[in-house]
Amino acid sequence: MDSERVWWAGYPAGVGRDAQPFPFDNLGQLVRRAAERYGDRKAETLVLPNGMEASLSFKEIDSLSDAFAAYLRHGLRLEAGARVAILLPNCLAYPICAFGALKAGCVVVNTNPLYTPRELELQLQDSGAEVLVVLDHFGDKVTAVVPRTAVKTIVVAGIADFFPLVSRTLIKAKLKLSGAVPALGLPFMRLPHALHQGTLYRAKEHLLPDSVQRPAPTRDSLALLQYTGGTTGTSKGAMLSHGNLLANMEQIAEITKVYLTYGEETVLTVLPMYHVIAFTINLFFAFHSGSHSILVPNPRPLRNLRAAFRNHEMTWMTAVNTLLKALPDEAWFRPEMTRKMLGAFAGGMRTHPAVLQRWEEVTGCLVIEGFGLSETSPLVTYNAAVRDGSRLRRTMRQVGGVGLPLPGTDVRIVDDAGKDLQSGEHGEILVRGPQVMQGYWNQPGETARALQDGWLRTGDIGCLDAEGYLDITDRKKDMIIVSGFNVFPNEVEACIALHPDVADVAVVGIPSEDTGEAVRAFVVSRKELSVEEIRAHCRSLLANYKVPTSFRFLAEIPKNAVGKALRRELRLPAASEG
């Protein structure tokens, strides 16, 4: 295989063919060593839209996550491998709870706050989570759901937690007056109280720092259930081990060592940390590299980012096409706000060439695209770059493509029979590397279909050129990606079909300048049905990004001989209409 790894020649000087391994057996050790190295430096700063801020140092986050680990292990008596679901936006509670759960030997279940109660219930039931950490804003969402799941303990965090007393009081008063925090009709534990209990357990039992994670997780231990859609529309939990996530961070460290300076960077964390991109890069890699992470809890509307840009000089950020397209159009946004930014690392969805070009023209800041999946922790390929003064410079392509396979990663392109294709030929993308998942949670059949002979069948269609540069030409089967979030037509169709006046339905993705792709539904109705009525029905069952943005009413859905909807026929006119 070595002779076929033509992409090695494209690595910049100083980037190795294999990543240098970290001296850690688990993610808890990574957190501990970063705290020892960076100590009292700011690790995370939460910036609210009104400009109010609260920060925690590396040492504080390490200590607080130790306390949360002790609470889980000794207060709740959770066994190693117990699942802890985290339903939080970007906030200071997130690293504390995620790090603490992993230190305790538990498994983090990232949970999207945009989920409807139905979607949340399905994920909690599938994961078997025993603990749910939730922001108080979402109390009404979990009240009806939790009794039908395995959740035994609810830990409630507040956006004001860890702010100074005066600021905390003001924030709580404003939230109370606005009615933004609904009542939670179930017993729960406030996060500060859980941390206090954990601190007492540690003191009482004279626990050394590493003791809270014994039996210590190994690289093979399960760390994360990252839920992604399935080809049938059913939710699947990608099983990522401590080793998978450490390996991907080792690879990221290898490719970025030619331009990032440990302990001196400031990263904008606007992508949610429950998304695998931000979980690996903004949460863990940023902590490992001593970066100061600026947390934005909700980027919508985009003016919520104004205080972060005004108060901090970011040196890098992660982003998706939607953000890169919209930011330059904001009246408050100024190019000088990115004057110290080395680059913006884009993933989750394809960055349109026009968006990339305009962003770079306006800001002078390079966009570095990559390709990844939840199943690969997530990064697989990257666009090579080096530091050129205060900016980054590409070493290969100008625009287009998703780059070279990471060090230690192999990529193949095969036809339907599994035969390797030549450079420039399009086929299914297969990936092999230490970042590839262990499998899908409780779904051996799906695991067997995805992992074959050591290779992950991504289902994505693409090609490798003569230099080993990957380009993606189609999405996984019929999956739709809206602002970086996966939407599967079968799930949307199933929800629409619940309406009593819907006789048949088919859902496809259409191009969107704003979100990359948008959802369009074709409906056959039994009687007159308005767009407003069917949209309201969808909103009651689906997260907002899954709700179709447009509807078309047909007399009949085109189908094949076995009755399967021919989405390809629907997609062509849908795409041409925009």
Coordinates of C-alpha atoms in Angstrom, one line a residue:
M1 CA 0.0 0.0 0.0
D2 CA 2.9 2.4 0.7
S3 CA 3.6 2.8 -3.1
E4 CA 0.0 3.8 -3.5
R5 CA 0.0 6.5 -0.9
V6 CA 0.7 9.2 -3.4
W7 CA -0.7 11.9 -1.0
W8 CA 2.4 11.6 1.1
A9 CA 4.2 13.8 -1.4
G10 CA 1.7 16.6 -0.8
Y11 CA 2.4 16.9 2.9
P12 CA 4.2 20.1 3.8
A13 CA 7.8 19.9 5.1
G14 CA 7.6 18.9 8.8
V15 CA 4.4 16.8 8.5
G16 CA 5.1 13.1 9.1
R17 CA 3.5 10.2 7.3
D18 CA 2.3 8.9 10.6
A19 CA 1.2 11.0 13.6
Q20 CA 3.3 11.2 16.7
P21 CA 1.4 9.3 19.5
F22 CA 0.3 11.2 22.6
P23 CA 1.6 9.7 25.9
F24 CA -2.0 9.1 27.1
D25 CA -4.1 6.0 27.6
N26 CA -7.3 7.9 27.8
L27 CA -8.9 11.4 27.4
G28 CA -8.9 12.1 31.1
Q29 CA -5.1 12.0 31.1
L30 CA -5.1 14.4 28.2
V31 CA -7.2 16.9 30.3
R32 CA -5.0 16.4 33.3
R33 CA -1.7 17.0 31.5
A34 CA -3.1 20.1 29.7
A35 CA -4.1 21.5 33.1
E36 CA -0.6 20.8 34.5
R37 CA 1.0 22.6 31.5
Y38 CA -1.3 25.6 31.2
G39 CA -2.5 26.0 34.7
D40 CA -4.1 29.4 35.4
R41 CA -4.4 30.5 31.8
K42 CA -7.9 30.9 30.5
A43 CA -9.2 27.8 28.9
E44 CA -12.9 28.6 28.2
T45 CA -14.7 32.0 28.1
L46 CA -18.4 32.1 27.6
V47 CA -19.5 35.3 25.8
L48 CA -23.2 36.2 25.9
P49 CA -24.8 38.4 23.3
N50 CA -24.9 41.4 25.7
G51 CA -21.1 41.2 26.2
M52 CA -21.2 39.6 29.7
E53 CA -18.4 37.0 30.1
A54 CA -17.3 34.3 32.4
S55 CA -14.0 32.4 32.2
L56 CA -12.5 29.2 33.7
S57 CA -8.8 28.3 33.6
F58 CA -7.3 25.0 32.6
K59 CA -6.7 24.1 36.3
E60 CA -10.3 25.1 37.3
I61 CA -11.9 22.9 34.5
D62 CA -9.7 20.0 35.5
S63 CA -10.6 20.3 39.1
L64 CA -14.3 20.8 38.5
S65 CA -14.4 17.9 36.1
D66 CA -12.7 15.8 38.8
A67 CA -15.5 16.7 41.1
F68 CA -18.2 15.8 38.5
A69 CA -16.4 12.5 38.0
A70 CA -16.5 11.8 41.7
Y71 CA -20.2 12.7 41.9
L72 CA -20.9 10.2 39.1
R73 CA -18.8 7.4 40.5
H74 CA -19.3 7.8 44.2
G75 CA -22.5 9.8 44.5
L76 CA -24.5 8.0 41.8
R77 CA -22.4 4.8 41.9
L78 CA -22.3 4.6 38.1
E79 CA -20.3 1.7 36.8
A80 CA -17.7 2.0 34.1
G81 CA -19.4 2.2 30.7
A82 CA -22.6 3.8 32.0
R83 CA -23.9 6.4 29.5
V84 CA -24.2 10.1 30.4
A85 CA -26.3 12.1 28.0
I86 CA -25.3 15.8 27.6
L87 CA -28.1 18.1 26.4
L88 CA -26.2 21.5 26.4
P89 CA -25.3 24.3 24.1
N90 CA -21.8 25.8 24.2
C91 CA -21.4 26.8 27.8
L92 CA -18.9 26.4 30.7
A93 CA -20.8 23.4 32.0
Y94 CA -20.1 21.4 28.8
P95 CA -16.4 20.7 29.2
I96 CA -16.8 20.1 32.9
C97 CA -19.5 17.5 32.4
A98 CA -17.9 15.9 29.3
F99 CA -14.5 15.7 30.8
G100 CA -15.9 14.5 34.2
A101 CA -18.0 11.7 32.6
L102 CA -15.0 10.4 30.7
K103 CA -12.7 10.6 33.8
A104 CA -15.3 8.5 35.6
G105 CA -15.1 5.8 33.0
C106 CA -18.6 6.7 31.6
V107 CA -19.6 7.1 28.0
V108 CA -20.7 10.6 26.8
V109 CA -23.9 10.6 24.7
N110 CA -23.9 13.9 22.7
T111 CA -27.5 15.1 22.4
N112 CA -28.8 17.9 20.2
P113 CA -30.8 20.6 22.0
L114 CA -32.7 21.1 18.7
Y115 CA -34.3 17.7 19.0
T116 CA -38.0 17.5 19.5
P117 CA -39.2 15.5 22.5
R118 CA -39.9 12.5 20.2
E119 CA -36.3 12.6 18.8
L120 CA -34.8 13.0 22.3
E121 CA -36.8 10.1 23.6
L122 CA -35.6 7.8 20.8
Q123 CA -32.0 8.7 21.5
L124 CA -32.2 8.3 25.2
Q125 CA -34.0 5.0 24.9
D126 CA -31.4 3.6 22.4
S127 CA -28.4 4.7 24.3
G128 CA -29.7 3.6 27.7
A129 CA -28.4 6.8 29.3
E130 CA -28.7 6.7 33.1
V131 CA -27.8 10.4 33.6
L132 CA -29.0 13.4 31.6
V133 CA -27.2 16.7 32.0
V134 CA -29.5 19.4 30.6
L135 CA -29.7 23.2 30.4
D136 CA -32.5 24.7 32.5
H137 CA -33.9 26.3 29.3
F138 CA -34.9 22.8 28.1
G139 CA -36.7 21.7 31.2
D140 CA -40.1 21.4 29.5
K141 CA -38.6 19.3 26.7
V142 CA -37.4 16.5 29.1
T143 CA -40.3 16.4 31.5
A144 CA -42.5 14.2 29.4
V145 CA -39.6 12.2 27.9
V146 CA -37.5 11.0 30.8
P147 CA -40.1 8.7 32.5
R148 CA -40.1 6.6 29.4
T149 CA -36.3 6.1 29.4
A150 CA -33.6 4.6 31.5
V151 CA -32.6 8.0 32.9
K152 CA -32.4 7.9 36.7
T153 CA -30.8 11.2 37.5
I154 CA -31.2 14.7 35.9
V155 CA -28.5 17.2 36.4
V156 CA -29.5 20.8 35.5
A157 CA -27.0 23.4 34.5
G158 CA -27.7 27.1 34.0
I159 CA -26.2 29.5 31.5
A160 CA -25.3 31.8 34.5
D161 CA -23.3 29.0 36.3
F162 CA -19.7 30.1 36.9
F163 CA -20.4 33.8 36.4
P164 CA -19.3 36.1 39.2
L165 CA -22.1 36.6 41.8
V166 CA -23.4 39.9 40.6
S167 CA -23.4 38.9 37.0
R168 CA -25.0 35.6 37.9
T169 CA -27.8 37.3 39.8
L170 CA -28.5 39.7 36.9
I171 CA -28.6 37.0 34.4
K172 CA -31.0 34.8 36.4
A173 CA -33.3 37.8 37.1
K174 CA -33.5 38.6 33.4
L175 CA -34.2 35.0 32.4
K176 CA -36.9 34.7 35.1
L177 CA -38.6 37.9 33.9
S178 CA -38.5 36.7 30.2
G179 CA -39.9 33.3 31.1
A180 CA -36.9 31.7 29.3
V181 CA -36.5 29.0 31.9
P182 CA -39.6 26.7 32.2
A183 CA -40.3 24.6 35.2
L184 CA -38.9 21.1 35.3
G185 CA -41.6 18.7 36.6
L186 CA -39.2 16.0 37.7
P187 CA -36.7 15.7 40.6
F188 CA -33.2 17.0 39.6
M189 CA -29.8 18.0 40.9
R190 CA -28.4 21.4 40.2
L191 CA -24.9 21.2 38.7
P192 CA -23.2 23.4 41.3
H193 CA -24.7 21.1 44.0
A194 CA -23.5 18.0 42.2
L195 CA -20.0 19.5 42.0
H196 CA -20.1 20.4 45.7
Q197 CA -21.0 16.8 46.5
G198 CA -18.3 15.5 44.3
T199 CA -15.7 17.7 46.0
L200 CA -16.8 16.3 49.4
Y201 CA -16.6 12.7 48.1
R202 CA -13.0 13.4 46.9
A203 CA -12.0 15.0 50.2
K204 CA -13.7 12.3 52.4
E205 CA -12.2 9.4 50.6
H206 CA -8.8 11.1 50.2
L207 CA -8.9 10.5 46.5
L208 CA -5.8 11.3 44.4
P209 CA -6.6 13.1 41.1
D210 CA -6.3 9.9 39.0
S211 CA -8.3 7.9 41.4
V212 CA -11.7 9.2 40.2
Q213 CA -11.2 7.4 36.9
R214 CA -10.2 4.0 38.3
P215 CA -10.6 1.5 36.8
A216 CA -8.9 3.7 34.3
P217 CA -10.3 3.6 30.7
T218 CA -7.9 2.3 28.1
R219 CA -7.6 3.3 24.5
D220 CA -10.0 0.6 23.6
S221 CA -12.7 1.8 26.1
L222 CA -15.8 3.3 24.7
A223 CA -15.8 7.1 25.2
L224 CA -18.6 8.6 23.0
L225 CA -21.8 7.7 21.3
Q226 CA -22.1 10.2 18.5
Y227 CA -25.5 9.7 16.9
T228 CA -25.9 10.0 13.1
G229 CA -28.7 9.0 10.8
G230 CA -28.9 5.6 9.2
T231 CA -29.6 4.7 5.6
T232 CA -33.1 3.6 6.7
G233 CA -33.6 6.9 8.6
T234 CA -33.2 5.1 12.0
S235 CA -30.8 6.8 14.4
K236 CA -27.4 5.1 14.9
G237 CA -24.8 5.7 17.6
A238 CA -21.3 5.7 16.2
M239 CA -19.1 4.1 19.0
L240 CA -16.0 6.1 19.3
S241 CA -13.3 4.9 21.8
H242 CA -10.8 6.9 23.7
G243 CA -8.2 5.6 21.2
N244 CA -10.3 6.7 18.2
L245 CA -10.6 10.3 19.5
L246 CA -7.0 10.4 20.7
A247 CA -5.8 9.2 17.3
N248 CA -7.7 11.8 15.4
M249 CA -6.3 14.5 17.7
E250 CA -2.8 13.1 17.1
Q251 CA -3.4 13.4 13.4
I252 CA -4.7 16.9 13.8
A253 CA -1.7 17.8 15.9
E254 CA 0.6 16.4 13.2
I255 CA -0.9 18.5 10.4
T256 CA -1.2 21.7 12.4
K257 CA 2.2 21.7 14.1
V258 CA 3.6 23.7 11.1
Y259 CA 1.4 26.7 11.9
L260 CA -0.3 26.5 15.4
T261 CA 1.6 27.7 18.5
Y262 CA 0.6 25.8 21.6
G263 CA -0.5 28.0 24.5
E264 CA -0.9 31.1 22.4
E265 CA -4.0 30.5 20.2
T266 CA -7.5 31.8 20.7
V267 CA -10.3 29.8 19.0
L268 CA -13.9 30.8 18.2
T269 CA -16.2 28.0 19.2
V270 CA -19.4 28.8 17.5
L271 CA -20.1 25.3 16.2
P272 CA -21.9 23.3 18.9
M273 CA -19.7 21.0 20.9
Y274 CA -22.4 18.3 20.7
H275 CA -21.4 18.2 17.0
V276 CA -18.5 15.8 16.4
I277 CA -16.4 18.5 14.7
A278 CA -16.4 20.9 17.6
F279 CA -16.3 18.0 20.1
T280 CA -13.0 16.8 18.8
I281 CA -11.4 20.0 17.6
N282 CA -12.8 22.9 19.7
L283 CA -13.3 20.9 22.9
F284 CA -10.5 18.4 23.2
F285 CA -7.8 19.5 20.7
A286 CA -8.1 23.1 21.7
F287 CA -7.7 22.1 25.4
H288 CA -4.8 19.9 24.6
S289 CA -3.0 22.6 22.6
G290 CA -3.6 25.3 25.3
S291 CA -5.9 27.3 23.1
H292 CA -8.3 29.8 24.7
S293 CA -11.7 28.8 23.5
I294 CA -14.4 31.6 23.1
L295 CA -17.8 29.9 23.5
V296 CA -20.9 31.3 21.8
P297 CA -24.0 29.5 23.1
N298 CA -26.3 30.3 20.2
P299 CA -25.1 31.8 16.9
R300 CA -28.6 32.7 15.7
P301 CA -29.1 35.5 15.0
L302 CA -25.6 36.2 13.9
R303 CA -25.4 39.4 15.9
N304 CA -25.0 37.0 18.9
L305 CA -21.3 36.7 17.7
R306 CA -20.7 40.5 17.8
A307 CA -19.5 40.6 21.4
A308 CA -17.1 37.7 20.9
F309 CA -15.5 39.3 17.8
R310 CA -15.3 42.7 19.5
N311 CA -13.9 41.5 22.8
H312 CA -11.4 38.9 21.6
E313 CA -8.9 38.5 18.8
M314 CA -9.4 34.9 17.5
T315 CA -6.5 33.2 15.7
W316 CA -8.5 30.3 14.3
M317 CA -12.1 29.0 14.1
T318 CA -14.1 26.1 12.9
A319 CA -17.0 26.9 10.6
V320 CA -19.5 25.7 8.0
N321 CA -20.5 27.1 4.7
T322 CA -23.6 28.8 6.3
L323 CA -21.5 30.8 8.7
L324 CA -18.8 31.8 6.2
K325 CA -21.5 33.0 3.8
A326 CA -23.5 35.0 6.2
L327 CA -20.9 36.7 8.5
P328 CA -19.4 39.1 5.8
D329 CA -23.0 40.4 5.2
E330 CA -23.5 41.4 8.9
A331 CA -23.6 45.2 9.3
W332 CA -21.5 44.9 12.5
F333 CA -18.9 42.7 11.0
R334 CA -15.5 44.3 10.2
P335 CA -12.6 42.7 8.3
E336 CA -10.2 43.9 11.0
M337 CA -12.0 41.6 13.5
T338 CA -10.1 38.7 11.8
R339 CA -6.8 40.5 11.4
K340 CA -5.0 38.0 13.7
M341 CA -6.9 34.9 12.4
L342 CA -4.6 32.3 10.8
G343 CA -7.5 30.4 9.2
A344 CA -11.0 29.1 9.3
F345 CA -11.3 25.3 9.3
A346 CA -14.5 24.3 7.4
G347 CA -16.3 21.0 7.5
G348 CA -19.7 19.5 8.1
M349 CA -20.9 20.4 4.6
R350 CA -19.3 21.5 1.3
T351 CA -18.1 25.0 1.2
H352 CA -19.3 26.7 -2.0
P353 CA -16.4 28.1 -4.0
A354 CA -18.0 31.5 -4.2
V355 CA -18.5 31.6 -0.5
L356 CA -14.9 30.6 0.1
Q357 CA -13.6 33.2 -2.3
R358 CA -15.6 36.0 -0.9
W359 CA -14.7 35.2 2.7
E360 CA -11.0 35.2 1.8
E361 CA -11.3 38.4 -0.1
V362 CA -13.2 40.2 2.7
T363 CA -11.2 38.9 5.6
G364 CA -7.8 37.9 4.2
C365 CA -8.2 34.7 6.2
L366 CA -7.8 31.3 4.5
V367 CA -10.5 28.6 4.6
I368 CA -9.1 25.1 5.2
E369 CA -11.6 22.5 4.1
G370 CA -11.7 18.9 5.3
F371 CA -13.8 15.8 5.0
G372 CA -15.0 13.7 7.8
L373 CA -17.8 11.7 9.4
S374 CA -19.2 10.9 12.8
E375 CA -17.8 7.4 12.2
T376 CA -14.2 8.7 11.9
S377 CA -14.0 10.9 15.0
P378 CA -14.4 12.9 12.5
L379 CA -11.5 14.1 10.3
V380 CA -10.3 12.0 7.3
T381 CA -8.8 14.5 4.9
Y382 CA -7.5 18.1 5.0
N383 CA -6.2 20.8 2.7
A384 CA -2.5 21.2 3.4
A385 CA -1.3 24.6 4.5
V386 CA 1.7 26.3 6.0
R387 CA 2.2 29.5 8.0
D388 CA 3.1 32.6 6.0
G389 CA 3.6 35.4 8.4
S390 CA 0.4 36.0 10.2
R391 CA -1.7 34.0 7.8
L392 CA -1.9 30.5 6.3
R393 CA -1.0 29.7 2.7
R394 CA -2.3 26.6 0.8
T395 CA 0.4 24.3 -0.5
M396 CA -1.7 22.7 -3.2
R397 CA -5.1 23.7 -4.5
Q398 CA -6.8 27.1 -4.5
V399 CA -10.5 26.2 -4.4
G400 CA -12.4 22.9 -4.4
G401 CA -11.8 19.4 -3.1
V402 CA -11.4 18.3 0.5
G403 CA -7.7 17.6 0.5
L404 CA -5.3 14.8 1.3
P405 CA -5.8 11.8 3.7
L406 CA -4.5 12.5 7.2
P407 CA -1.2 10.9 8.4
G408 CA -1.9 7.3 9.2
T409 CA -5.1 7.3 7.1
D410 CA -5.8 5.3 4.0
V411 CA -8.5 6.2 1.4
R412 CA -9.6 4.0 -1.5
I413 CA -12.2 4.5 -4.3
V414 CA -14.1 1.4 -5.3
D415 CA -16.8 0.4 -7.7
D416 CA -20.0 -1.4 -6.8
A417 CA -18.2 -4.7 -6.8
G418 CA -15.5 -3.5 -4.5
K419 CA -12.8 -3.2 -7.1
D420 CA -10.3 -0.4 -6.8
L421 CA -10.7 2.4 -9.4
Q422 CA -8.1 4.5 -11.1
S423 CA -7.3 8.1 -10.2
G424 CA -10.0 10.4 -11.6
E425 CA -12.7 7.6 -11.6
H426 CA -15.7 8.1 -9.3
G427 CA -16.8 5.5 -6.8
E428 CA -17.5 4.9 -3.2
I429 CA -15.0 6.3 -0.7
L430 CA -13.6 3.8 1.7
V431 CA -11.5 4.8 4.8
R432 CA -9.1 3.0 7.0
G433 CA -7.3 4.4 10.0
P434 CA -7.1 4.5 13.8
Q435 CA -9.9 7.1 14.0
V436 CA -12.5 4.8 12.5
M437 CA -15.3 3.8 14.9
Q438 CA -15.7 0.5 16.7
G439 CA -19.1 0.1 15.2
Y440 CA -22.8 1.2 15.7
W441 CA -24.3 0.9 19.2
N442 CA -26.5 -2.2 19.4
Q443 CA -26.7 -2.6 15.6
P444 CA -24.5 -5.5 14.6
G445 CA -26.1 -5.7 11.1
E446 CA -25.4 -2.0 10.3
T447 CA -21.8 -2.4 11.7
A448 CA -21.2 -5.4 9.5
R449 CA -22.4 -3.5 6.4
A450 CA -20.2 -0.4 7.3
L451 CA -17.0 -2.1 8.4
Q452 CA -15.6 -4.7 6.0
D453 CA -12.1 -6.1 6.1
G454 CA -10.9 -3.2 8.2
W455 CA -12.4 -0.5 5.9
L456 CA -15.3 1.8 6.6
R457 CA -17.7 2.0 3.6
T458 CA -18.7 5.7 3.8
G459 CA -21.4 5.5 1.1
D460 CA -20.1 8.8 -0.2
I461 CA -19.1 9.1 -3.8
G462 CA -15.9 10.7 -4.8
C463 CA -12.6 10.4 -6.6
L464 CA -8.8 10.6 -5.9
D465 CA -6.7 12.4 -8.4
A466 CA -3.1 11.5 -9.4
E467 CA -1.7 13.3 -6.4
G468 CA -4.1 11.6 -3.9
Y469 CA -6.4 14.7 -3.6
L470 CA -9.9 13.7 -2.7
D471 CA -13.0 15.3 -4.2
I472 CA -16.6 14.4 -3.2
T473 CA -19.2 14.3 -5.9
D474 CA -22.3 13.0 -4.1
R475 CA -23.7 12.5 -0.7
K476 CA -24.4 9.3 1.2
K477 CA -27.3 7.8 -0.7
D478 CA -30.2 10.2 -0.2
M479 CA -28.9 12.0 2.9
I480 CA -29.5 15.7 3.1
I481 CA -27.0 18.0 4.9
V482 CA -28.6 21.2 6.2
S483 CA -26.0 23.6 7.8
G484 CA -23.8 20.6 8.7
F485 CA -26.7 18.6 10.2
N486 CA -27.7 15.2 8.8
V487 CA -31.3 14.9 7.6
F488 CA -32.6 11.6 6.3
P489 CA -35.6 11.6 4.0
N490 CA -37.2 8.4 5.5
E491 CA -37.5 10.0 8.9
V492 CA -39.1 13.2 7.5
E493 CA -41.4 11.1 5.3
A494 CA -42.5 9.0 8.3
C495 CA -43.4 12.0 10.3
I496 CA -45.3 13.7 7.4
A497 CA -47.2 10.4 6.8
L498 CA -48.6 10.5 10.3
H499 CA -50.9 13.4 9.1
P500 CA -54.3 11.8 8.5
D501 CA -54.8 13.7 5.2
V502 CA -51.5 12.6 3.7
A503 CA -51.8 9.7 1.3
D504 CA -48.2 9.5 0.1
V505 CA -45.0 11.5 0.5
A506 CA -41.4 11.6 -0.7
V507 CA -38.6 13.9 0.5
V508 CA -35.4 15.0 -1.3
G509 CA -32.7 17.6 -0.8
I510 CA -32.3 20.6 -3.0
P511 CA -29.5 23.1 -3.3
S512 CA -29.6 26.1 -1.0
E513 CA -27.2 29.1 -0.9
D514 CA -27.9 29.6 2.8
T515 CA -27.7 26.1 4.2
G516 CA -25.9 24.0 1.5
E517 CA -29.0 21.9 1.1
A518 CA -32.6 22.3 2.0
V519 CA -35.4 19.8 2.5
R520 CA -38.3 19.6 0.0
A521 CA -41.3 17.4 0.4
F522 CA -43.6 16.0 -2.3
V523 CA -47.0 15.2 -0.9
V524 CA -50.1 13.4 -2.2
S525 CA -53.0 14.5 -0.2
R526 CA -56.4 12.8 0.5
K527 CA -58.2 16.1 0.5
E528 CA -57.2 19.8 0.3
L529 CA -54.2 20.4 2.5
S530 CA -52.4 23.7 3.0
V531 CA -48.7 24.2 3.2
E532 CA -49.1 26.0 6.5
E533 CA -51.0 23.0 8.0
I534 CA -48.4 20.4 6.9
R535 CA -45.5 22.6 8.0
A536 CA -47.0 23.0 11.4
H537 CA -47.5 19.2 11.6
C538 CA -43.8 18.8 10.8
R539 CA -42.6 21.3 13.4
S540 CA -44.4 19.4 16.1
L541 CA -42.4 16.3 15.3
L542 CA -39.1 17.4 13.9
A543 CA -36.2 19.6 14.8
N544 CA -36.4 22.9 12.8
Y545 CA -33.5 22.0 10.5
K546 CA -35.4 18.8 9.4
V547 CA -38.6 20.6 8.6
P548 CA -39.1 21.0 4.8
T549 CA -38.6 24.5 3.6
S550 CA -40.8 23.9 0.6
F551 CA -43.7 21.6 -0.4
R552 CA -45.0 20.4 -3.7
F553 CA -48.3 18.6 -4.1
L554 CA -48.5 15.8 -6.7
A555 CA -51.2 13.5 -7.9
E556 CA -48.8 10.6 -7.7
I557 CA -45.3 9.9 -6.4
P558 CA -43.1 8.3 -9.1
K559 CA -42.0 4.8 -8.0
N560 CA -40.2 1.8 -9.3
A561 CA -41.5 -1.7 -9.9
V562 CA -41.4 -2.6 -6.2
G563 CA -43.1 0.6 -5.0
K564 CA -40.0 2.5 -3.9
A565 CA -40.1 6.2 -4.5
L566 CA -37.9 7.4 -7.3
R567 CA -36.2 10.3 -5.5
R568 CA -33.8 10.8 -8.3
E569 CA -36.7 11.8 -10.6
L570 CA -38.0 14.2 -8.0
R571 CA -34.7 15.7 -7.3
L572 CA -33.9 16.8 -10.8
P573 CA -36.9 19.2 -11.3
A574 CA -36.6 20.2 -7.6
A575 CA -33.0 21.2 -8.1
S576 CA -33.7 23.1 -11.3
E577 CA -36.4 25.1 -9.5
G578 CA -33.9 26.0 -6.7

